[in-house]
Amino acid sequence: MKALTELLVVIPALNEEATVAAVVRGAREHLTADVLVVDDGSTDRTAEIAQAAGAFVLSHPFNLGVGAALRSGFRHAAERGYTTVVQLDADGQHDPAFAAALVAPLDDGVDIVVGSRFAAGFEVGRVRRLCMRWLARVVSRRARVTVTDTTSGFRAFGKRAVERFAVSYPTEYLSDTVEALLLAAAWQLEIREVPVEMRPRQGGHPSTGSVKSMYHLVRLVLVIALHRVREPIDHGSH
């Protein structure tokens, strides 16, 4: 696959046959971009439907997790000369109409743009809200910029971020969002946040239950605690 534009939309997908076609079409409608669906071991027709909707498809032989899917997407982008990556979820919650607003700050030299649900008034439960506020304080302090939605999966990445994450993207759940921002801060990449609106999941089912989410949250707390005393992952700077 040869890059037709400088922008690649990466859509990690696991058993999202009900929604992936609409997401692919929305991305192509709102952005001048190639679209890559990383099929992360789906057992349904996700890959077939995504390809029919106009996406290129990269398939994992079994489920590796969204972080691994994103790393595959970044590697694909770096190897083929894309300078910008936009991440969209395959479940239809991210409105592609806001994607251009994520990409725009990259022209000013920003490396990572996070689409914040909370800046647009998104509401979550009390416990989850407390956890997310704590994560926001930690990341904002480390990155020296306000980030209210550290777990957002609606993001845009410039050339420096793409090259870094192609070899060093954290693959564990929650680390693929929060730890990625901590790594970016350690690499002195510039992060900015813009407001976006979220839609309800358009179909399918979440891949992570409450017990698994709690495990990953505890793991993430340990990662954050150790982050200041360990060397950041770095396989070469650009």
CSV table of C-alpha atoms in Angstrom, one decimal:
chain,number,residue,atom,x,y,z
A,1,MET,CA,0.0,0.0,0.0
A,2,LYS,CA,1.5,3.3,-1.1
A,3,ALA,CA,0.6,6.5,0.8
A,4,LEU,CA,-1.9,8.5,-1.3
A,5,THR,CA,-2.0,11.4,1.2
A,6,GLU,CA,0.1,12.5,4.2
A,7,LEU,CA,-2.8,11.6,6.6
A,8,LEU,CA,-3.7,8.1,7.7
A,9,VAL,CA,-6.8,7.4,9.8
A,10,VAL,CA,-6.1,4.4,12.1
A,11,ILE,CA,-9.2,2.5,13.4
A,12,PRO,CA,-8.5,-0.4,15.8
A,13,ALA,CA,-11.4,-2.8,15.6
A,14,LEU,CA,-12.5,-6.0,17.5
A,15,ASN,CA,-15.8,-7.5,16.4
A,16,GLU,CA,-17.3,-4.3,15.2
A,17,GLU,CA,-19.0,-5.5,12.0
A,18,ALA,CA,-22.1,-3.5,12.9
A,19,THR,CA,-20.4,-0.1,13.0
A,20,VAL,CA,-17.1,-0.2,11.2
A,21,ALA,CA,-18.4,0.6,7.7
A,22,ALA,CA,-20.1,3.8,8.9
A,23,VAL,CA,-16.9,4.8,10.7
A,24,VAL,CA,-14.8,4.3,7.6
A,25,ARG,CA,-17.2,6.2,5.4
A,26,GLY,CA,-17.4,9.1,8.0
A,27,ALA,CA,-13.6,9.3,8.0
A,28,ARG,CA,-13.4,9.4,4.3
A,29,GLU,CA,-16.1,12.0,4.1
A,30,HIS,CA,-14.6,14.4,6.6
A,31,LEU,CA,-10.9,14.0,5.9
A,32,THR,CA,-8.6,13.8,2.8
A,33,ALA,CA,-7.0,10.7,4.1
A,34,ASP,CA,-6.3,7.0,3.7
A,35,VAL,CA,-8.1,4.8,6.2
A,36,LEU,CA,-6.5,1.8,7.9
A,37,VAL,CA,-8.6,-0.6,10.0
A,38,VAL,CA,-6.4,-2.8,12.2
A,39,ASP,CA,-8.6,-5.9,12.7
A,40,ASP,CA,-7.4,-7.1,16.1
A,41,GLY,CA,-8.3,-10.8,15.9
A,42,SER,CA,-12.0,-10.3,15.2
A,43,THR,CA,-14.2,-13.5,14.8
A,44,ASP,CA,-16.9,-11.7,12.8
A,45,ARG,CA,-16.9,-10.0,9.4
A,46,THR,CA,-15.2,-6.8,10.6
A,47,ALA,CA,-12.3,-7.1,8.2
A,48,GLU,CA,-14.4,-7.9,5.2
A,49,ILE,CA,-16.9,-5.1,5.8
A,50,ALA,CA,-14.2,-2.5,6.5
A,51,GLN,CA,-12.5,-3.4,3.2
A,52,ALA,CA,-15.8,-3.1,1.3
A,53,ALA,CA,-16.3,0.3,2.8
A,54,GLY,CA,-13.0,1.5,1.3
A,55,ALA,CA,-10.5,0.9,4.1
A,56,PHE,CA,-7.2,-0.8,3.9
A,57,VAL,CA,-7.2,-3.7,6.4
A,58,LEU,CA,-4.3,-5.0,8.5
A,59,SER,CA,-5.3,-8.1,10.5
A,60,HIS,CA,-3.8,-9.6,13.7
A,61,PRO,CA,-4.0,-13.4,13.8
A,62,PHE,CA,-5.5,-13.1,17.3
A,63,ASN,CA,-6.6,-10.4,19.8
A,64,LEU,CA,-3.6,-8.4,21.1
A,65,GLY,CA,-5.4,-5.4,22.5
A,66,VAL,CA,-6.0,-1.9,21.3
A,67,GLY,CA,-2.5,-0.7,22.1
A,68,ALA,CA,-0.9,-3.3,20.0
A,69,ALA,CA,-3.4,-2.5,17.2
A,70,LEU,CA,-2.3,1.2,17.4
A,71,ARG,CA,1.3,0.3,17.4
A,72,SER,CA,0.7,-1.7,14.2
A,73,GLY,CA,-1.0,1.4,12.8
A,74,PHE,CA,1.8,3.7,13.7
A,75,ARG,CA,4.4,1.3,12.3
A,76,HIS,CA,2.4,1.1,9.1
A,77,ALA,CA,2.2,4.9,8.9
A,78,ALA,CA,5.9,5.4,9.5
A,79,GLU,CA,7.0,2.7,7.0
A,80,ARG,CA,4.8,4.3,4.3
A,81,GLY,CA,5.6,7.9,4.8
A,82,TYR,CA,2.5,9.2,6.5
A,83,THR,CA,3.2,12.3,8.5
A,84,THR,CA,-0.1,12.5,10.4
A,85,VAL,CA,-2.2,9.9,12.1
A,86,VAL,CA,-5.8,10.3,13.4
A,87,GLN,CA,-7.1,7.6,15.7
A,88,LEU,CA,-10.8,6.8,15.6
A,89,ASP,CA,-12.7,4.1,17.5
A,90,ALA,CA,-14.6,1.5,15.4
A,91,ASP,CA,-17.7,1.6,17.6
A,92,GLY,CA,-19.0,5.0,16.2
A,93,GLN,CA,-18.6,7.0,19.4
A,94,HIS,CA,-16.1,9.4,17.8
A,95,ASP,CA,-17.7,11.9,15.4
A,96,PRO,CA,-15.4,12.2,12.4
A,97,ALA,CA,-16.8,15.7,11.9
A,98,PHE,CA,-14.5,16.8,14.7
A,99,ALA,CA,-11.4,15.2,13.2
A,100,ALA,CA,-10.3,18.3,11.3
A,101,ALA,CA,-10.2,20.2,14.5
A,102,LEU,CA,-7.8,17.7,15.9
A,103,VAL,CA,-5.5,17.9,12.9
A,104,ALA,CA,-5.4,21.7,12.7
A,105,PRO,CA,-3.0,22.3,15.7
A,106,LEU,CA,-0.5,20.0,14.1
A,107,ASP,CA,0.2,22.6,11.5
A,108,ASP,CA,1.4,24.9,14.4
A,109,GLY,CA,4.0,22.4,15.5
A,110,VAL,CA,1.9,20.5,18.1
A,111,ASP,CA,2.8,16.8,18.2
A,112,ILE,CA,-0.3,15.2,19.8
A,113,VAL,CA,-3.8,16.6,20.0
A,114,VAL,CA,-6.3,15.0,22.4
A,115,GLY,CA,-10.0,15.3,21.8
A,116,SER,CA,-11.6,16.0,25.2
A,117,ARG,CA,-15.1,14.8,26.0
A,118,PHE,CA,-15.2,16.7,29.2
A,119,ALA,CA,-14.5,20.1,27.6
A,120,ALA,CA,-17.8,19.5,25.8
A,121,GLY,CA,-19.7,18.5,28.9
A,122,PHE,CA,-19.5,14.7,28.8
A,123,GLU,CA,-20.7,13.1,32.1
A,124,VAL,CA,-19.5,9.9,33.7
A,125,GLY,CA,-20.2,8.1,37.0
A,126,ARG,CA,-18.8,9.4,40.3
A,127,VAL,CA,-16.0,6.8,40.8
A,128,ARG,CA,-14.9,6.9,37.2
A,129,ARG,CA,-15.0,10.7,37.4
A,130,LEU,CA,-12.7,10.8,40.5
A,131,CYS,CA,-10.2,8.4,38.8
A,132,MET,CA,-10.2,10.4,35.6
A,133,ARG,CA,-9.7,13.7,37.5
A,134,TRP,CA,-6.7,12.2,39.3
A,135,LEU,CA,-5.2,10.9,36.1
A,136,ALA,CA,-5.8,14.4,34.5
A,137,ARG,CA,-3.9,16.1,37.4
A,138,VAL,CA,-0.9,13.7,37.1
A,139,VAL,CA,-0.6,13.9,33.3
A,140,SER,CA,-1.2,17.7,33.2
A,141,ARG,CA,1.6,18.2,35.8
A,142,ARG,CA,4.0,16.0,33.9
A,143,ALA,CA,3.2,17.4,30.5
A,144,ARG,CA,3.0,21.0,31.8
A,145,VAL,CA,-0.3,21.5,29.9
A,146,THR,CA,-3.9,21.0,30.9
A,147,VAL,CA,-5.3,17.6,29.8
A,148,THR,CA,-8.7,16.9,31.1
A,149,ASP,CA,-9.4,13.7,29.2
A,150,THR,CA,-6.3,11.4,29.5
A,151,THR,CA,-8.2,8.3,28.4
A,152,SER,CA,-9.6,9.7,25.2
A,153,GLY,CA,-9.0,7.5,22.2
A,154,PHE,CA,-9.9,10.3,19.7
A,155,ARG,CA,-6.5,11.8,18.9
A,156,ALA,CA,-4.2,13.2,16.2
A,157,PHE,CA,-0.5,12.7,16.0
A,158,GLY,CA,2.1,14.6,14.1
A,159,LYS,CA,5.3,13.3,12.4
A,160,ARG,CA,7.5,13.2,15.5
A,161,ALA,CA,4.9,11.3,17.5
A,162,VAL,CA,4.2,8.9,14.7
A,163,GLU,CA,7.9,8.0,14.4
A,164,ARG,CA,8.3,7.6,18.2
A,165,PHE,CA,5.2,5.5,18.7
A,166,ALA,CA,5.9,3.3,15.7
A,167,VAL,CA,8.5,1.5,17.9
A,168,SER,CA,7.6,2.5,21.4
A,169,TYR,CA,3.8,2.6,21.8
A,170,PRO,CA,2.6,1.1,25.1
A,171,THR,CA,0.2,-1.8,24.5
A,172,GLU,CA,-1.5,-2.5,27.8
A,173,TYR,CA,-5.1,-1.2,28.3
A,174,LEU,CA,-5.1,2.3,29.7
A,175,SER,CA,-1.4,2.6,29.1
A,176,ASP,CA,-2.3,3.0,25.4
A,177,THR,CA,-3.8,6.4,26.4
A,178,VAL,CA,-2.4,7.6,29.7
A,179,GLU,CA,1.1,6.1,29.6
A,180,ALA,CA,1.4,7.2,26.0
A,181,LEU,CA,0.9,10.8,27.2
A,182,LEU,CA,3.5,10.4,29.9
A,183,LEU,CA,6.0,9.1,27.4
A,184,ALA,CA,5.2,12.0,25.1
A,185,ALA,CA,5.9,14.4,27.9
A,186,ALA,CA,9.2,12.7,28.7
A,187,TRP,CA,10.2,13.0,25.1
A,188,GLN,CA,9.2,16.7,25.2
A,189,LEU,CA,6.6,16.4,22.6
A,190,GLU,CA,4.0,19.2,22.6
A,191,ILE,CA,0.5,18.1,23.7
A,192,ARG,CA,-2.7,20.1,23.2
A,193,GLU,CA,-6.4,19.4,23.9
A,194,VAL,CA,-9.4,20.4,22.0
A,195,PRO,CA,-13.1,19.8,22.8
A,196,VAL,CA,-15.0,17.1,20.9
A,197,GLU,CA,-18.5,15.6,21.3
A,198,MET,CA,-19.0,11.9,21.9
A,199,ARG,CA,-21.9,9.8,20.6
A,200,PRO,CA,-23.4,6.7,22.2
A,201,ARG,CA,-21.8,3.4,21.1
A,202,GLN,CA,-23.5,2.7,17.8
A,203,GLY,CA,-23.4,-1.1,18.1
A,204,GLY,CA,-21.4,-4.1,19.4
A,205,HIS,CA,-20.1,-4.5,23.0
A,206,PRO,CA,-17.2,-3.0,25.0
A,207,SER,CA,-14.2,-5.3,25.0
A,208,THR,CA,-13.2,-4.7,28.6
A,209,GLY,CA,-15.4,-5.5,31.6
A,210,SER,CA,-15.3,-3.8,35.1
A,211,VAL,CA,-13.0,-6.4,36.7
A,212,LYS,CA,-10.5,-6.2,33.9
A,213,SER,CA,-10.7,-2.4,33.9
A,214,MET,CA,-9.9,-2.4,37.7
A,215,TYR,CA,-6.9,-4.6,37.2
A,216,HIS,CA,-5.5,-2.3,34.5
A,217,LEU,CA,-6.2,0.8,36.6
A,218,VAL,CA,-4.1,-0.7,39.5
A,219,ARG,CA,-1.4,-1.6,37.0
A,220,LEU,CA,-1.5,2.0,35.6
A,221,VAL,CA,-1.1,3.5,39.1
A,222,LEU,CA,2.1,1.4,39.5
A,223,VAL,CA,3.3,2.5,36.1
A,224,ILE,CA,2.8,6.1,37.0
A,225,ALA,CA,4.5,5.7,40.4
A,226,LEU,CA,7.6,4.2,38.6
A,227,HIS,CA,7.6,6.5,35.6
A,228,ARG,CA,9.8,9.1,37.2
A,229,VAL,CA,12.5,6.7,38.3
A,230,ARG,CA,12.8,4.6,35.1
A,231,GLU,CA,14.2,5.5,31.8
A,232,PRO,CA,11.5,6.2,29.2
A,233,ILE,CA,11.2,3.7,26.4
A,234,ASP,CA,13.3,5.1,23.5
A,235,HIS,CA,14.5,3.2,20.5
A,236,GLY,CA,16.1,6.2,18.9
A,237,SER,CA,15.1,9.9,18.6
A,238,HIS,CA,14.3,11.8,15.4
